[in-house]
mmCIF file of C-alpha atoms in Angstrom:
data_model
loop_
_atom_site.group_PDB
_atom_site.id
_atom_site.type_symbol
_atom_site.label_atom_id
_atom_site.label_comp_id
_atom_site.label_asym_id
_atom_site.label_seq_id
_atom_site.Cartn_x
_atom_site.Cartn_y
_atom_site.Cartn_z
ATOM 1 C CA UNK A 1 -13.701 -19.971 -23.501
ATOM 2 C CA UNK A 2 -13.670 -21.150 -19.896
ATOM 3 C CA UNK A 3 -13.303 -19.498 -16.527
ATOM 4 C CA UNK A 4 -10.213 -18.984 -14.667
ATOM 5 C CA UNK A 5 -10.399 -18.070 -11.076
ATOM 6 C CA UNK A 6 -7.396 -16.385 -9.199
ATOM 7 C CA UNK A 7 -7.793 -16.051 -5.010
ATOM 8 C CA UNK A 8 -5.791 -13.715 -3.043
ATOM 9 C CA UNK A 9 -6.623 -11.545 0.120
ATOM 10 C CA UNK A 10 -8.072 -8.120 0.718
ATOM 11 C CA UNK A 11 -7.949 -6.665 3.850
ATOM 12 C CA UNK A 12 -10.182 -9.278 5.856
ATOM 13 C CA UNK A 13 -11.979 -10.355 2.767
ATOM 14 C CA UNK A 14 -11.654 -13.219 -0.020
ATOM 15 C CA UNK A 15 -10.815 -11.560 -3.438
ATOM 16 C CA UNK A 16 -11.661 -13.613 -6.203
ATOM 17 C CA UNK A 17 -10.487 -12.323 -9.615
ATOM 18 C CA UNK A 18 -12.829 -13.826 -12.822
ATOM 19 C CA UNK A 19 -10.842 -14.315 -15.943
ATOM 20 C CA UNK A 20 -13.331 -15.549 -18.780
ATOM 21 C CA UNK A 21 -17.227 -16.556 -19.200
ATOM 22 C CA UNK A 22 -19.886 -17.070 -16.313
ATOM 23 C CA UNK A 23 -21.874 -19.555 -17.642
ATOM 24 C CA UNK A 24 -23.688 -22.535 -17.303
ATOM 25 C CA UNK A 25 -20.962 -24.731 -17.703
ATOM 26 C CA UNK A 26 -18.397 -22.587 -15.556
ATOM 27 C CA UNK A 27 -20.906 -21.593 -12.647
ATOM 28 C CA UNK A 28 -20.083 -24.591 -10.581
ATOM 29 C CA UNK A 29 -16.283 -23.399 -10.974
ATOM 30 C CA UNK A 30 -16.849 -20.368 -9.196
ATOM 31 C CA UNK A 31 -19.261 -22.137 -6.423
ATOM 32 C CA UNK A 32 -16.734 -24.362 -5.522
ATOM 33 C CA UNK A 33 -14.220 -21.341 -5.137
ATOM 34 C CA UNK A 34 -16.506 -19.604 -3.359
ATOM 35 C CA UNK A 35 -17.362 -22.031 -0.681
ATOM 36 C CA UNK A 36 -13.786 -22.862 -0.423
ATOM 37 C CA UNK A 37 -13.610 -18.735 0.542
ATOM 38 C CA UNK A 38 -14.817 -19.643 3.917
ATOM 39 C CA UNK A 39 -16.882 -18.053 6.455
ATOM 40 C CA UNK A 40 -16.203 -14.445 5.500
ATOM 41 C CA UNK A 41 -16.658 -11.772 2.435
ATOM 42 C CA UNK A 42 -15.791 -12.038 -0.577
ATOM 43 C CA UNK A 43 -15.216 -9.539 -3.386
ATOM 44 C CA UNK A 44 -15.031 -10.570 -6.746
ATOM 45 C CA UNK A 45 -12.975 -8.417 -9.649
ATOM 46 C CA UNK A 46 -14.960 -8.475 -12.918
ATOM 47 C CA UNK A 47 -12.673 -6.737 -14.882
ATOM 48 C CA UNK A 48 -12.118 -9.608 -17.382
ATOM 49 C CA UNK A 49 -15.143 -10.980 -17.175
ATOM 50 C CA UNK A 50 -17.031 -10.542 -20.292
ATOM 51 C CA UNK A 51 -20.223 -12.434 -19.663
ATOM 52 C CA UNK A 52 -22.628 -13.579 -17.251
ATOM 53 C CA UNK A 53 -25.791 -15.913 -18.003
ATOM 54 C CA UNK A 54 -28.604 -16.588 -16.051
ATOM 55 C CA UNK A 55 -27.010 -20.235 -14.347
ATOM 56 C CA UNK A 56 -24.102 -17.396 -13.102
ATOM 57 C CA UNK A 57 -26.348 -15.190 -11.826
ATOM 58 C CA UNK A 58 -28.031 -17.777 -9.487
ATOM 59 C CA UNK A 59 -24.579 -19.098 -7.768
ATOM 60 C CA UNK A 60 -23.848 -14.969 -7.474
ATOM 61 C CA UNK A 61 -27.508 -14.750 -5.724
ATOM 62 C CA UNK A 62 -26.927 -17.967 -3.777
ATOM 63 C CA UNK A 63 -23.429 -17.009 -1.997
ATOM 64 C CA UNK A 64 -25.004 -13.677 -1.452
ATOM 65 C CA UNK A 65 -27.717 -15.331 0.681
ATOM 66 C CA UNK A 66 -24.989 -17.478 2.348
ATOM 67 C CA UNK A 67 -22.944 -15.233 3.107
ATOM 68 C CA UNK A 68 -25.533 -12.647 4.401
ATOM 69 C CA UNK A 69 -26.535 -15.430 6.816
ATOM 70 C CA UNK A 70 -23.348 -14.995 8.710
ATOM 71 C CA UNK A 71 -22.988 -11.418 8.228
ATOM 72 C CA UNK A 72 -20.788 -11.244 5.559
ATOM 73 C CA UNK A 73 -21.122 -9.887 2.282
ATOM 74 C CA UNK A 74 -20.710 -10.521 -1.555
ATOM 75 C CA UNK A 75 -19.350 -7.653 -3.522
ATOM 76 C CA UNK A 76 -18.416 -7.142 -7.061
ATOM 77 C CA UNK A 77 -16.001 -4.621 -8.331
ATOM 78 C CA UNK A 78 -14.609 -3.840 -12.327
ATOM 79 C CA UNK A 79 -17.783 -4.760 -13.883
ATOM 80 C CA UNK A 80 -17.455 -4.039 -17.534
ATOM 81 C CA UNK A 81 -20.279 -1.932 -18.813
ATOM 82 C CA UNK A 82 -22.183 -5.289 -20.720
ATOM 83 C CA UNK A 83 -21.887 -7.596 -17.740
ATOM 84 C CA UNK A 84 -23.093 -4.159 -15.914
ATOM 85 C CA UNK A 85 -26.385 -3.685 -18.035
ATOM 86 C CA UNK A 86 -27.293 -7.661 -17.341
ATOM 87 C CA UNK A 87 -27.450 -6.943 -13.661
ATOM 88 C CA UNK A 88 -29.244 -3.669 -13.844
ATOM 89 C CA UNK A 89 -31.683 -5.212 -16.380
ATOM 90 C CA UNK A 90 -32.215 -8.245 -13.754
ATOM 91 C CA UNK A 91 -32.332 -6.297 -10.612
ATOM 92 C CA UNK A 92 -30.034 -7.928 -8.975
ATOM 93 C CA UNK A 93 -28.128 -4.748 -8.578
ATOM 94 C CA UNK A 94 -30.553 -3.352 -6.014
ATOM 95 C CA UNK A 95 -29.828 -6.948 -4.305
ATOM 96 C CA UNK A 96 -26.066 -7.170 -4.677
ATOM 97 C CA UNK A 97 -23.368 -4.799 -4.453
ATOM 98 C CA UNK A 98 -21.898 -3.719 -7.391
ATOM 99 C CA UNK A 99 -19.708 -1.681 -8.861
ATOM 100 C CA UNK A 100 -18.706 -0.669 -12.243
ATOM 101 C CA UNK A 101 -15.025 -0.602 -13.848
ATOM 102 C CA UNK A 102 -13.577 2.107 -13.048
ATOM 103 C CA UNK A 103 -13.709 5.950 -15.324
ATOM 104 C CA UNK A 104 -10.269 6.261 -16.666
ATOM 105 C CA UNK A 105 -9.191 9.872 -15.534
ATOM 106 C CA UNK A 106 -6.049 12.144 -16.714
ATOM 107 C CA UNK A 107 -4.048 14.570 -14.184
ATOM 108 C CA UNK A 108 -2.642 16.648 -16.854
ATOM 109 C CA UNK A 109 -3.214 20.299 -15.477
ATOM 110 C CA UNK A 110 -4.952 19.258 -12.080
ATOM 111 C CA UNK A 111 -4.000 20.915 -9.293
ATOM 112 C CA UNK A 112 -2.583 19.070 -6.194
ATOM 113 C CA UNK A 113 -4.676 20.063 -3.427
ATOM 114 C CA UNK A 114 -2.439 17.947 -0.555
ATOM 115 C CA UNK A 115 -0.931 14.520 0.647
ATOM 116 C CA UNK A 116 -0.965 11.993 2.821
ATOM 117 C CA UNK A 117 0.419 8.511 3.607
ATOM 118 C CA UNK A 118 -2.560 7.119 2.299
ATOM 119 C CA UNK A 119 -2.655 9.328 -0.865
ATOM 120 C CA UNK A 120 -3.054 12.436 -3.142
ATOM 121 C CA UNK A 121 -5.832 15.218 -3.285
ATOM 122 C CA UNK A 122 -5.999 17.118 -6.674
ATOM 123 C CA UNK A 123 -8.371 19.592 -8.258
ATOM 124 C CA UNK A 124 -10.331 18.298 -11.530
ATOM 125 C CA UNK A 125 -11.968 21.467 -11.838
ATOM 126 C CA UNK A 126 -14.813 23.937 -10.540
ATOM 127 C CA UNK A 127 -16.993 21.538 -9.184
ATOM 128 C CA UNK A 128 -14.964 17.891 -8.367
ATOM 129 C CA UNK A 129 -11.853 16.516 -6.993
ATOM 130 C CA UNK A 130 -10.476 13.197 -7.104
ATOM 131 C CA UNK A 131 -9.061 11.599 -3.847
ATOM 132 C CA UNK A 132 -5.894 9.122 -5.727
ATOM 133 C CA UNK A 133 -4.900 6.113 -3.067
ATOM 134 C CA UNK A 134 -1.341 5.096 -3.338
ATOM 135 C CA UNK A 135 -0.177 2.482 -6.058
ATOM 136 C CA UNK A 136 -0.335 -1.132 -4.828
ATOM 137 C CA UNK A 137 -3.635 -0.229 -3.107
ATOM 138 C CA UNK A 138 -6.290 -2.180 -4.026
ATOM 139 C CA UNK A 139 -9.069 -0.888 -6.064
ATOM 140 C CA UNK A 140 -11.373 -2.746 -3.691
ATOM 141 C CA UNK A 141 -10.921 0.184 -1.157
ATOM 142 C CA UNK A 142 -11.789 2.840 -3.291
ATOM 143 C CA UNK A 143 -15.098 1.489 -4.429
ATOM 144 C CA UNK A 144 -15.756 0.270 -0.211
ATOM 145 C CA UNK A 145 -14.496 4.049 0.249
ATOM 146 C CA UNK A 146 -17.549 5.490 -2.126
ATOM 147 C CA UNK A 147 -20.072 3.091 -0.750
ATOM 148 C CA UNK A 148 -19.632 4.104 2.778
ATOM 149 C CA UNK A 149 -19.372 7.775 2.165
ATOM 150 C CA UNK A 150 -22.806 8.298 0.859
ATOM 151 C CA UNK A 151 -24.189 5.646 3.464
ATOM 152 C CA UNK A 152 -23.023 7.758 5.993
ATOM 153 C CA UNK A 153 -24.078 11.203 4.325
ATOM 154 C CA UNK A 154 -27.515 9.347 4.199
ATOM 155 C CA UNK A 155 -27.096 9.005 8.496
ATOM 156 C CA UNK A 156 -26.344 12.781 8.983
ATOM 157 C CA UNK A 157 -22.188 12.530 9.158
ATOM 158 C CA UNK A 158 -20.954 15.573 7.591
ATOM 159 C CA UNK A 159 -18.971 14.461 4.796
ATOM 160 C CA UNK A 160 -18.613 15.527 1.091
ATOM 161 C CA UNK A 161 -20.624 14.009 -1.303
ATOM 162 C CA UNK A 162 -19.206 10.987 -3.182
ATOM 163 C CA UNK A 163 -19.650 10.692 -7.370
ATOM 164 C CA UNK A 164 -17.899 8.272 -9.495
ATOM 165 C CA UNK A 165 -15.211 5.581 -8.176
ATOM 166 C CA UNK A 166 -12.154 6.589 -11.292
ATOM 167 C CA UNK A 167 -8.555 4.908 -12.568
ATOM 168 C CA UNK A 168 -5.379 7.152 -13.211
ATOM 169 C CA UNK A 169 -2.806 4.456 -14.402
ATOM 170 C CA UNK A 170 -2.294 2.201 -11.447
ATOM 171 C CA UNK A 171 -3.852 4.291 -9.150
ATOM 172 C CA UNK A 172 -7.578 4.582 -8.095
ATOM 173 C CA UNK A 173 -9.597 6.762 -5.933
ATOM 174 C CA UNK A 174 -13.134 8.369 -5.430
ATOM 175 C CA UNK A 175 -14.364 11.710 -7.303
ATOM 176 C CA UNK A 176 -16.024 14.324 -4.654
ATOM 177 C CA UNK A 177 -17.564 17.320 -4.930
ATOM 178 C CA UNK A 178 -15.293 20.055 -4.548
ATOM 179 C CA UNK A 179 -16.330 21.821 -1.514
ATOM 180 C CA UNK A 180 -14.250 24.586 -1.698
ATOM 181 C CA UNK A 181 -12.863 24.231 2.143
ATOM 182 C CA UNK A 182 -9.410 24.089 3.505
ATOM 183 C CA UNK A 183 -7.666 21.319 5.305
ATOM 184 C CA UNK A 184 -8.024 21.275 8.729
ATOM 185 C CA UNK A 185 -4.603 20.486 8.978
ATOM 186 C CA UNK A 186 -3.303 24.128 7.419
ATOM 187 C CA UNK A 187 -5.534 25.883 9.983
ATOM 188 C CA UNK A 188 -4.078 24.170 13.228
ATOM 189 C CA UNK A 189 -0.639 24.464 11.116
ATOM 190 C CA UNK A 190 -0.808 28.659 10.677
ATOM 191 C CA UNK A 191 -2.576 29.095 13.577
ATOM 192 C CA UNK A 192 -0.234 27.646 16.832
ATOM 193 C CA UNK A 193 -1.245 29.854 19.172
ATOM 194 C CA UNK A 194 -5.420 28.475 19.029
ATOM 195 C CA UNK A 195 -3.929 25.129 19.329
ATOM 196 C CA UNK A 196 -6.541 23.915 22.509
ATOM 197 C CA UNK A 197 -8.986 25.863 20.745
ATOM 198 C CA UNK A 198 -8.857 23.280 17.448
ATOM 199 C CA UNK A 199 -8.156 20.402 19.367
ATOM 200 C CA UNK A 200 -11.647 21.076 21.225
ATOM 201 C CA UNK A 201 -12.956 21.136 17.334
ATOM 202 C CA UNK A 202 -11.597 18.046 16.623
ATOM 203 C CA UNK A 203 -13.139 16.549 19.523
ATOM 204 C CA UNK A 204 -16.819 18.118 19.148
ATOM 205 C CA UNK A 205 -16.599 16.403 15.809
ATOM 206 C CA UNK A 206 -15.803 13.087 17.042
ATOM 207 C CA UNK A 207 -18.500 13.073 19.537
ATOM 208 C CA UNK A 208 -21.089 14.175 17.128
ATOM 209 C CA UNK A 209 -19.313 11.414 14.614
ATOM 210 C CA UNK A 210 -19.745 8.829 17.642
ATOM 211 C CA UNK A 211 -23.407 9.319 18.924
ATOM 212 C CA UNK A 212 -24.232 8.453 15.267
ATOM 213 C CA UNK A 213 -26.074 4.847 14.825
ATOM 214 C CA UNK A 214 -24.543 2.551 12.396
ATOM 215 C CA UNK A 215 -25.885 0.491 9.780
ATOM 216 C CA UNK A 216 -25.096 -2.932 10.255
ATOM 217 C CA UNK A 217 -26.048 -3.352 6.836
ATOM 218 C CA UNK A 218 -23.440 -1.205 5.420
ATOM 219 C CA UNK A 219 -20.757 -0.807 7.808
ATOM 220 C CA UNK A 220 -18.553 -3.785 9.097
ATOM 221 C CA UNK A 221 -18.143 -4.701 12.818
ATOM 222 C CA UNK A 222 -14.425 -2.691 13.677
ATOM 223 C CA UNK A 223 -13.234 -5.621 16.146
ATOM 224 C CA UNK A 224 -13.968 -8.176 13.630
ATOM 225 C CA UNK A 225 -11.486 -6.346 11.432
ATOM 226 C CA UNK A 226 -9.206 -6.099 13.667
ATOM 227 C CA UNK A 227 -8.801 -9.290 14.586
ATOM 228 C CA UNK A 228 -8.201 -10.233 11.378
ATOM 229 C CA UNK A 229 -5.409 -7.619 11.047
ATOM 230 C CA UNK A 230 -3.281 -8.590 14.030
ATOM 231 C CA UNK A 231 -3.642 -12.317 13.007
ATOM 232 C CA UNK A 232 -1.901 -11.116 9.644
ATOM 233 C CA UNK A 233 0.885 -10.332 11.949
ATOM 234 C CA UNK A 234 2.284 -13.449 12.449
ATOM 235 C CA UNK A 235 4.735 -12.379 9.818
ATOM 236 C CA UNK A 236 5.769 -10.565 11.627
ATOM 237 C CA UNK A 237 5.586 -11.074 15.308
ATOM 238 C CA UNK A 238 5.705 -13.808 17.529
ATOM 239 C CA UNK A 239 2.873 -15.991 17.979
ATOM 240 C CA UNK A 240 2.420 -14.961 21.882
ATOM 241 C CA UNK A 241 2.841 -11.201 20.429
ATOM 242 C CA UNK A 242 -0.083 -12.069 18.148
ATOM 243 C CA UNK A 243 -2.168 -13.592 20.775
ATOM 244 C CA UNK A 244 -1.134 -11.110 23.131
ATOM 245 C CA UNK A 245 -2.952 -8.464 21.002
ATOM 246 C CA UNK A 246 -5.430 -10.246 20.439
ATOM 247 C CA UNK A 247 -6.691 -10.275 24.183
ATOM 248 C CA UNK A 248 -5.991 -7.182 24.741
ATOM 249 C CA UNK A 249 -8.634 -6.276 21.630
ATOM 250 C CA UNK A 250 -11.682 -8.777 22.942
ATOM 251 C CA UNK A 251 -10.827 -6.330 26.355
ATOM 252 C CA UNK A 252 -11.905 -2.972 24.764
ATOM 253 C CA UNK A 253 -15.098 -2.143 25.650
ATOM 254 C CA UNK A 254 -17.549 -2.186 21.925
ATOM 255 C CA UNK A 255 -20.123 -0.618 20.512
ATOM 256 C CA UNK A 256 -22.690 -0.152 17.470
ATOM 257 C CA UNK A 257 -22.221 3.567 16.923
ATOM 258 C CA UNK A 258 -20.074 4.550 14.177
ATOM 259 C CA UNK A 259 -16.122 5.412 14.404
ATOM 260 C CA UNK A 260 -14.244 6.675 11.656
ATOM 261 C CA UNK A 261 -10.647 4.780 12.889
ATOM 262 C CA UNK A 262 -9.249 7.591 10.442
ATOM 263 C CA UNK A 263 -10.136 10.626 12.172
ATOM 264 C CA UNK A 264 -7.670 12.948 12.156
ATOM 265 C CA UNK A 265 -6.933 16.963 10.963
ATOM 266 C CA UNK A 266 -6.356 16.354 7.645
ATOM 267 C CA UNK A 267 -9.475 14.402 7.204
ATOM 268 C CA UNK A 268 -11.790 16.906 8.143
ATOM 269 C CA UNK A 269 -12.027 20.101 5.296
ATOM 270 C CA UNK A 270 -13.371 23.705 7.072
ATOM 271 C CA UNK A 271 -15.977 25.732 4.763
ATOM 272 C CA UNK A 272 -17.321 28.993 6.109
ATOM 273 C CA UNK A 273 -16.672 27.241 9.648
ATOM 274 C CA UNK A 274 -18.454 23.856 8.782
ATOM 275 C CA UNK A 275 -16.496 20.975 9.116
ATOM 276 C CA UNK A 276 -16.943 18.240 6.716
ATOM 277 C CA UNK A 277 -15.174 14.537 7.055
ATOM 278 C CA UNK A 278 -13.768 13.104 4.329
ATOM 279 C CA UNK A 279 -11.775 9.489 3.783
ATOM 280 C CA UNK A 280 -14.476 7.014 4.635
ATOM 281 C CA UNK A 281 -12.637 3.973 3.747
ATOM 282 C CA UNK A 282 -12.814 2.073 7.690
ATOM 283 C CA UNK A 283 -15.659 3.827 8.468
ATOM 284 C CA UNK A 284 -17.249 1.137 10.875
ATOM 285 C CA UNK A 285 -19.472 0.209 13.882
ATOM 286 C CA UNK A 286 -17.544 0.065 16.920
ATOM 287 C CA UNK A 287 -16.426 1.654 20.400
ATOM 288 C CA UNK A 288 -15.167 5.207 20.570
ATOM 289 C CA UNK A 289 -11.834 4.433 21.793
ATOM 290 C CA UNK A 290 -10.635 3.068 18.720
ATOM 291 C CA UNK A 291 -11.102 6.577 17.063
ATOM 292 C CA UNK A 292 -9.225 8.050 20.249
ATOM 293 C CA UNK A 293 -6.361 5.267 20.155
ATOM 294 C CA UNK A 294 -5.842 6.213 16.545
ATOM 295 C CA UNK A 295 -5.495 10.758 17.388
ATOM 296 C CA UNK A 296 -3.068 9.109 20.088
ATOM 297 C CA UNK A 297 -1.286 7.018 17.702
ATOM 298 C CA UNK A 298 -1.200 10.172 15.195
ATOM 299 C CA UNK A 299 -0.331 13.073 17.750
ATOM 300 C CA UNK A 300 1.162 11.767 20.491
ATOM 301 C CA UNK A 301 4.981 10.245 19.514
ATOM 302 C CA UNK A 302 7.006 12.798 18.004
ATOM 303 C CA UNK A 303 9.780 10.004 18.413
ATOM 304 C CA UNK A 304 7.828 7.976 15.500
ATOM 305 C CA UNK A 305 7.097 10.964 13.077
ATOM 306 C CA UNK A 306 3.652 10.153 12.053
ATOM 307 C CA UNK A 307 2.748 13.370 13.059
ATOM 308 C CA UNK A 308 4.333 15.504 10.335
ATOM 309 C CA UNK A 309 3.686 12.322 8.226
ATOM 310 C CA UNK A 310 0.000 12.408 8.180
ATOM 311 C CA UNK A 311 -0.712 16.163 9.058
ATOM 312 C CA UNK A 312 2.801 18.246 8.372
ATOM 313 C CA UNK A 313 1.801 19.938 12.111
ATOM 314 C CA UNK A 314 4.868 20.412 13.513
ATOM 315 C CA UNK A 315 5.153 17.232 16.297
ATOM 316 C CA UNK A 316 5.531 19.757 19.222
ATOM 317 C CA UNK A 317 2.518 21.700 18.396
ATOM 318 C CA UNK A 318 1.472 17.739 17.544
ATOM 319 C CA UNK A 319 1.511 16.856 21.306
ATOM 320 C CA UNK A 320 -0.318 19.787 22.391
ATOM 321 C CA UNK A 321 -2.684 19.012 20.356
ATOM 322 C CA UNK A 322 -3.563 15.858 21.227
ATOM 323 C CA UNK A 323 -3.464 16.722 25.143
ATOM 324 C CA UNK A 324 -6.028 19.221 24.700
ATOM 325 C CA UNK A 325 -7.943 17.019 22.695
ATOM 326 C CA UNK A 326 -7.839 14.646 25.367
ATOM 327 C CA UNK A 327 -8.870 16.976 27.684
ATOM 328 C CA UNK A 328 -11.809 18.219 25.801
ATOM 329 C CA UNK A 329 -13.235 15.011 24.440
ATOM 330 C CA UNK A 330 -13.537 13.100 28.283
ATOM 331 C CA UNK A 331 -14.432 16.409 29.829
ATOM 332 C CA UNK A 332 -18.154 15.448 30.593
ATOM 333 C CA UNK A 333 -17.580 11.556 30.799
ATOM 334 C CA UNK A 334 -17.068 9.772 34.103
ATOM 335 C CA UNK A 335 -13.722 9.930 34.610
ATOM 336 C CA UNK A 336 -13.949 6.014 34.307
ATOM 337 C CA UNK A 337 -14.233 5.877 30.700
ATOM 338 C CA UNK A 338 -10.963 8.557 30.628
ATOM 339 C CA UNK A 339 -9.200 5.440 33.000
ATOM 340 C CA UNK A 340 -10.056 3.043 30.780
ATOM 341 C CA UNK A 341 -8.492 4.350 27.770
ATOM 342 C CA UNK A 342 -5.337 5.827 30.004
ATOM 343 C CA UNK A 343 -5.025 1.892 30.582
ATOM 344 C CA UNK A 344 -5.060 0.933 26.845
ATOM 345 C CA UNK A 345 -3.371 3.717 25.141
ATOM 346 C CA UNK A 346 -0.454 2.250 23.525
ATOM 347 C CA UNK A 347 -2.588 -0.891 22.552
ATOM 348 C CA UNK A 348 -5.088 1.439 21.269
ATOM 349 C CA UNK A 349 -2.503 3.310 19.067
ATOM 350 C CA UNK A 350 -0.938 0.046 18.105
ATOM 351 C CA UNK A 351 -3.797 -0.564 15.800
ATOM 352 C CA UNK A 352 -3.960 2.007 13.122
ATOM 353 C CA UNK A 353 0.194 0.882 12.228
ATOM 354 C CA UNK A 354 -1.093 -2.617 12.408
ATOM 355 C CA UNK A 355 -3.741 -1.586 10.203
ATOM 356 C CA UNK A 356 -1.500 -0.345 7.837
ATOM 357 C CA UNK A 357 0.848 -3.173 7.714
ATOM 358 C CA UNK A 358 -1.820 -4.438 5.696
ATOM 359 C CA UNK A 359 -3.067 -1.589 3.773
ATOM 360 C CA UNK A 360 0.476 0.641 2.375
ATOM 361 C CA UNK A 361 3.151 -1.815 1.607
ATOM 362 C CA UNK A 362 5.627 1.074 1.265
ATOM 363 C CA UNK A 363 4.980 1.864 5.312
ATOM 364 C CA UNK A 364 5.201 -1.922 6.374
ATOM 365 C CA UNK A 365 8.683 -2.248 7.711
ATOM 366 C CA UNK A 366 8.405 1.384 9.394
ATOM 367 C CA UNK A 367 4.753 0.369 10.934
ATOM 368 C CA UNK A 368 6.252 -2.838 11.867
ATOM 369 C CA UNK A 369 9.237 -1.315 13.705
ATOM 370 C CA UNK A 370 7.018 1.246 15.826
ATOM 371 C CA UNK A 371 4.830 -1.717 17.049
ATOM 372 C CA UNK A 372 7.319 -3.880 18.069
ATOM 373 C CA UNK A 373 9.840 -1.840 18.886
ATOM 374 C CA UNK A 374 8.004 1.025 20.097
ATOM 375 C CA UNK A 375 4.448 0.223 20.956
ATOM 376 C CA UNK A 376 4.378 -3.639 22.685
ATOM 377 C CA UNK A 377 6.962 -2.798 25.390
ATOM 378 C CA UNK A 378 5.158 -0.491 26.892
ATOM 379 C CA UNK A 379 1.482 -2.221 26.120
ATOM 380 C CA UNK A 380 3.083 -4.805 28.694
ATOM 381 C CA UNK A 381 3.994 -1.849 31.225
ATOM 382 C CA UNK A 382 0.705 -0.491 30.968
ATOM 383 C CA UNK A 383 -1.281 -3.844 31.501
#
């Protein structure tokens, strides 16, 4: 039996899916299709690969060293529990990452905790829940989603503790502990009249999430990302659009601290007054204003809906929300920084739809719509 390689894209990385034997005589099969990968990662699905010698293991070794040369990574995802135990018995699984095929899981009697555009929240039982992307996601995302959660538990963010990465049909996600907390969302929700007073919440939260230090080992570089999404809008947009954005991104002022670029109410759970963040998935190293760009994007257009969409707050109650937050969040900067991102709003907010153009096919042709339509008009008023 030989080795069939299929390519395809996720997100900005190569995805190489193995179909067969890693072997001496196929090794050179998958060297070639990793070089032809280019400069960038690569994640390769195991899931029907059966076997891996030694002559497999040194071209896995030998891109990772590449690629870790140019700051990109080598990952492996579906690894079937045989192939698993060869890497574990080598070592090379304290060298590269990877990550087992996923625990088959059942919903039958779980309790749906709440919902999002991104996915599902239920119950497993006393002690765990299960976070369920969308179908059509790929289970790429759930096993980055796990990795970064418990490297940034390990750097002091507040965040639930991550356990097992799991398949329910189509569908995967990331098992947590259950933390027995309620959505920040359904607070702000029942509670309209301490609107300013959560919105000041929110931003203490993303100020202690942004003075954090992040690990360029672990977490990507946001504007690289980025980049790489509004190029993948050429689909979409004119080319002038595309390069449009593009300078308008190299613009924003960067950073190495960490940014969620998903922070919003209903990924942050309340327990006895602690707030933990959840949804790690794009946690990254990068400037502030990306995080603030994406609240904007969230709470500030009623006329696009992603309000009620992502939170169920009432859009209203939505725009007060995010102009206290405002508020509160550049109160003790120079009111330079508070300029800057007055300047860039709408580009700013552009990015999270642009980001999921890529990510939920079912919200393409509405994300789509709000940036082209909505957003890039008045990104050329405000520049």
């Amino acid at each position: 039996m030989g080795l069939e390689i299929l390519a395809s894209e996720t997100g900005s990385s190569a995805l190489l899916r193995l179909d067969g034997r890693l072997d001496m005589e196929t090794s050179a099969s998958l060297a070639s299709a990793l070089a032809g990968a280019g400069a960038r990662s690569v994640v390769l699905d195991m899931a029907e690969c059966g076997y891996v010698s030694s002559a497999g293991l040194r071209v896995l070794l030998i891109a990772h060293r590449d690629l870790a040369r140019t700051g990109h990574s080598l990952s492996l995802i579906n690894v079937t529990p045989l192939v698993h135990a060869v890497f574990e018995t080598t070592g090379l699984d304290q060298i590269l990452r990877v990550g087992r095929a996923a625990r088959s899981i059942s919903l039958d009697g779980a309790e749906l905790i709440s919902s999002g555009a991104c996915g599902d929240c239920y119950r497993l039982d006393r002690e765990t829940v299960v976070k369920l992307y969308r179908a059509g996601v790929d289970p790429a995302i759930a096993e980055k989603e796990k990795r970064f959660a418990k490297a940034a538990f390990l750097l002091g963010v507040p965040t639930a503790l991550s356990y097992d990465v799991v398949a329910c049909g189509s569908r995967t996600g990331v098992v947590y502990e259950m933390i027995d907390a309620t959505l920040f969302s359904a607070i702000i929700k029942a509670d309209p009249a301490n609107t300013p007073h959560h919105a000041r919440r929110l931003a203490e939260i993303a100020k202690g999430v942004h003075a954090i230090k992040g690990d360029p080992a672990v977490f990507p570089r946001l504007k690289d990302q980025l980049a790489d999404y509004i190029k993948r809008m050429d689909a979409f947009l004119d080319a002038s659009d595309v390069a449009y954005l593009l300078q308008r991104l190299e613009a924003i002022p960067d950073s190495e601290n960490c940014v969620h670029f998903d922070l919003h109410s209903s990924n942050v759970m309340i327990r006895q007054d602690e707030a933990l963040i959840i949804d790690l998935g794009d946690f990254s190293r990068g400037g502030y204003l990306f995080d603030i760009g994406l609240i904007c994007f969230i709470y500030a257009f009623p006329e696009f809906g992603v309000c009620e969409l992502a939170t169920k707050i009432p859009a209203g109650q939505g725009v007060q929300f995010y102009e206290s937050f405002i508020e509160a969040y550049f109160s003790d900067l120079p009111a330079s920084e508070l300029s800057v991102f007055q300047r860039n709003r709408y580009f700013l907010a552009s990015l999270r739809a642009i980001y999921t153009v890529t990510f939920l096919p079912q919200l393409q042709s509405k994300m789509v719509e709000i940036v082209r339509d909505g957003l890039l008009p008045k990104m050329r008023l405000e520049s």
